[in-house]
GROMACS .gro file of C-alpha atoms in nm:
model
   95
    1MET     CA    1   0.002  -0.018  -0.002
    2ASP     CA    2   0.116   0.350  -0.041
    3LYS     CA    3   0.337   0.537   0.223
    4GLN     CA    4   0.128   0.661   0.523
    5MET     CA    5   0.058   1.042   0.519
    6HIS     CA    6  -0.090   1.072   0.863
    7THR     CA    7   0.069   1.136   1.189
    8GLU     CA    8   0.224   0.803   1.295
    9GLY     CA    9   0.035   0.603   1.554
   10PRO     CA   10  -0.030   0.467   1.809
   11TRP     CA   11  -0.280   0.739   1.935
   12LYS     CA   12  -0.451   0.755   2.260
   13VAL     CA   13  -0.738   0.939   2.442
   14ASP     CA   14  -0.623   1.201   2.702
   15GLY     CA   15  -0.939   1.355   2.854
   16LEU     CA   16  -1.115   1.496   2.553
   17ASN     CA   17  -0.824   1.500   2.355
   18VAL     CA   18  -0.670   1.246   2.106
   19VAL     CA   19  -0.301   1.254   2.099
   20THR     CA   20   0.005   1.040   1.977
   21GLU     CA   21   0.154   0.804   2.241
   22HIS     CA   22   0.491   0.951   2.154
   23PRO     CA   23   0.683   1.154   2.431
   24ALA     CA   24   0.562   1.490   2.265
   25ASP     CA   25   0.190   1.392   2.287
   26ILE     CA   26   0.122   1.570   1.973
   27GLY     CA   27  -0.239   1.659   1.938
   28ILE     CA   28  -0.456   1.482   1.671
   29ALA     CA   29  -0.840   1.599   1.774
   30LYS     CA   30  -1.013   1.768   2.041
   31MET     CA   31  -1.358   1.666   2.116
   32TYR     CA   32  -1.604   1.964   2.163
   33HIS     CA   33  -1.962   1.805   2.175
   34GLY     CA   34  -1.979   1.749   2.559
   35ILE     CA   35  -1.863   1.497   2.798
   36GLY     CA   36  -2.113   1.203   2.747
   37GLN     CA   37  -2.073   0.883   2.636
   38PRO     CA   38  -2.087   0.938   2.239
   39THR     CA   39  -1.802   1.202   2.284
   40ARG     CA   40  -1.582   0.943   2.463
   41ALA     CA   41  -1.671   0.697   2.201
   42ASN     CA   42  -1.580   0.916   1.917
   43ALA     CA   43  -1.250   0.995   2.090
   44ARG     CA   44  -1.186   0.624   2.099
   45LEU     CA   45  -1.276   0.558   1.747
   46ILE     CA   46  -1.042   0.859   1.638
   47ALA     CA   47  -0.760   0.720   1.866
   48ALA     CA   48  -0.791   0.369   1.704
   49ALA     CA   49  -0.781   0.496   1.340
   50PRO     CA   50  -0.421   0.430   1.277
   51ASP     CA   51  -0.478   0.051   1.400
   52LEU     CA   52  -0.788   0.023   1.210
   53LEU     CA   53  -0.629   0.137   0.883
   54ALA     CA   54  -0.332  -0.112   0.948
   55ALA     CA   55  -0.591  -0.383   1.015
   56CYS     CA   56  -0.758  -0.316   0.690
   57GLU     CA   57  -0.471  -0.306   0.471
   58SER     CA   58  -0.349  -0.621   0.629
   59ALA     CA   59  -0.699  -0.793   0.552
   60TRP     CA   60  -0.698  -0.650   0.213
   61GLU     CA   61  -0.369  -0.807   0.122
   62ALA     CA   62  -0.450  -1.151   0.286
   63ILE     CA   63  -0.776  -1.160   0.102
   64LEU     CA   64  -0.623  -1.086  -0.235
   65GLU     CA   65  -0.327  -1.316  -0.159
   66ASN     CA   66  -0.595  -1.600  -0.092
   67THR     CA   67  -0.800  -1.522  -0.427
   68ASP     CA   68  -0.464  -1.530  -0.624
   69ARG     CA   69  -0.416  -1.865  -0.506
   70ARG     CA   70  -0.750  -1.961  -0.657
   71HIS     CA   71  -0.675  -1.786  -0.966
   72GLY     CA   72  -0.842  -1.487  -0.875
   73CYS     CA   73  -1.180  -1.649  -0.770
   74ALA     CA   74  -1.309  -1.453  -0.477
   75THR     CA   75  -1.607  -1.600  -0.296
   76PRO     CA   76  -1.924  -1.379  -0.257
   77ALA     CA   77  -1.828  -1.302   0.117
   78GLU     CA   78  -1.460  -1.187  -0.007
   79GLN     CA   79  -1.592  -0.985  -0.277
   80VAL     CA   80  -1.812  -0.793  -0.032
   81ALA     CA   81  -1.496  -0.756   0.207
   82ILE     CA   82  -1.286  -0.651  -0.099
   83GLU     CA   83  -1.519  -0.356  -0.191
   84LEU     CA   84  -1.576  -0.246   0.178
   85LEU     CA   85  -1.205  -0.246   0.251
   86ARG     CA   86  -1.108  -0.075  -0.068
   87ALA     CA   87  -1.361   0.186   0.030
   88ALA     CA   88  -1.245   0.223   0.374
   89ILE     CA   89  -0.887   0.253   0.284
   90SER     CA   90  -0.952   0.502   0.025
   91ARG     CA   91  -1.147   0.715   0.233
   92ALA     CA   92  -0.898   0.703   0.502
   93LYS     CA   93  -0.618   0.796   0.267
   94GLY     CA   94  -0.823   1.058   0.097
   95GLU     CA   95  -0.826   0.877  -0.254
   0.00000   0.00000   0.00000
């Protein structure tokens, strides 16, 4: 896959902020919609983004490798997964 363009992970939640886990704690995002559960859940989801992107890329490569072994024949479930992964990776990378 392409070279990463985002701030290197891992990221963590620090109060209502999402920061890197590096010593400098570089700010990634600040949550502004209150202190409720949805706000904390949104912060956790944002903090997980680098890991989720890496997991999507790994799954994408594994599925393509598996279908290549079967001469490009993907099962219906693999076809759905390929499209979902392609869309998610493209969206994350701004493509």
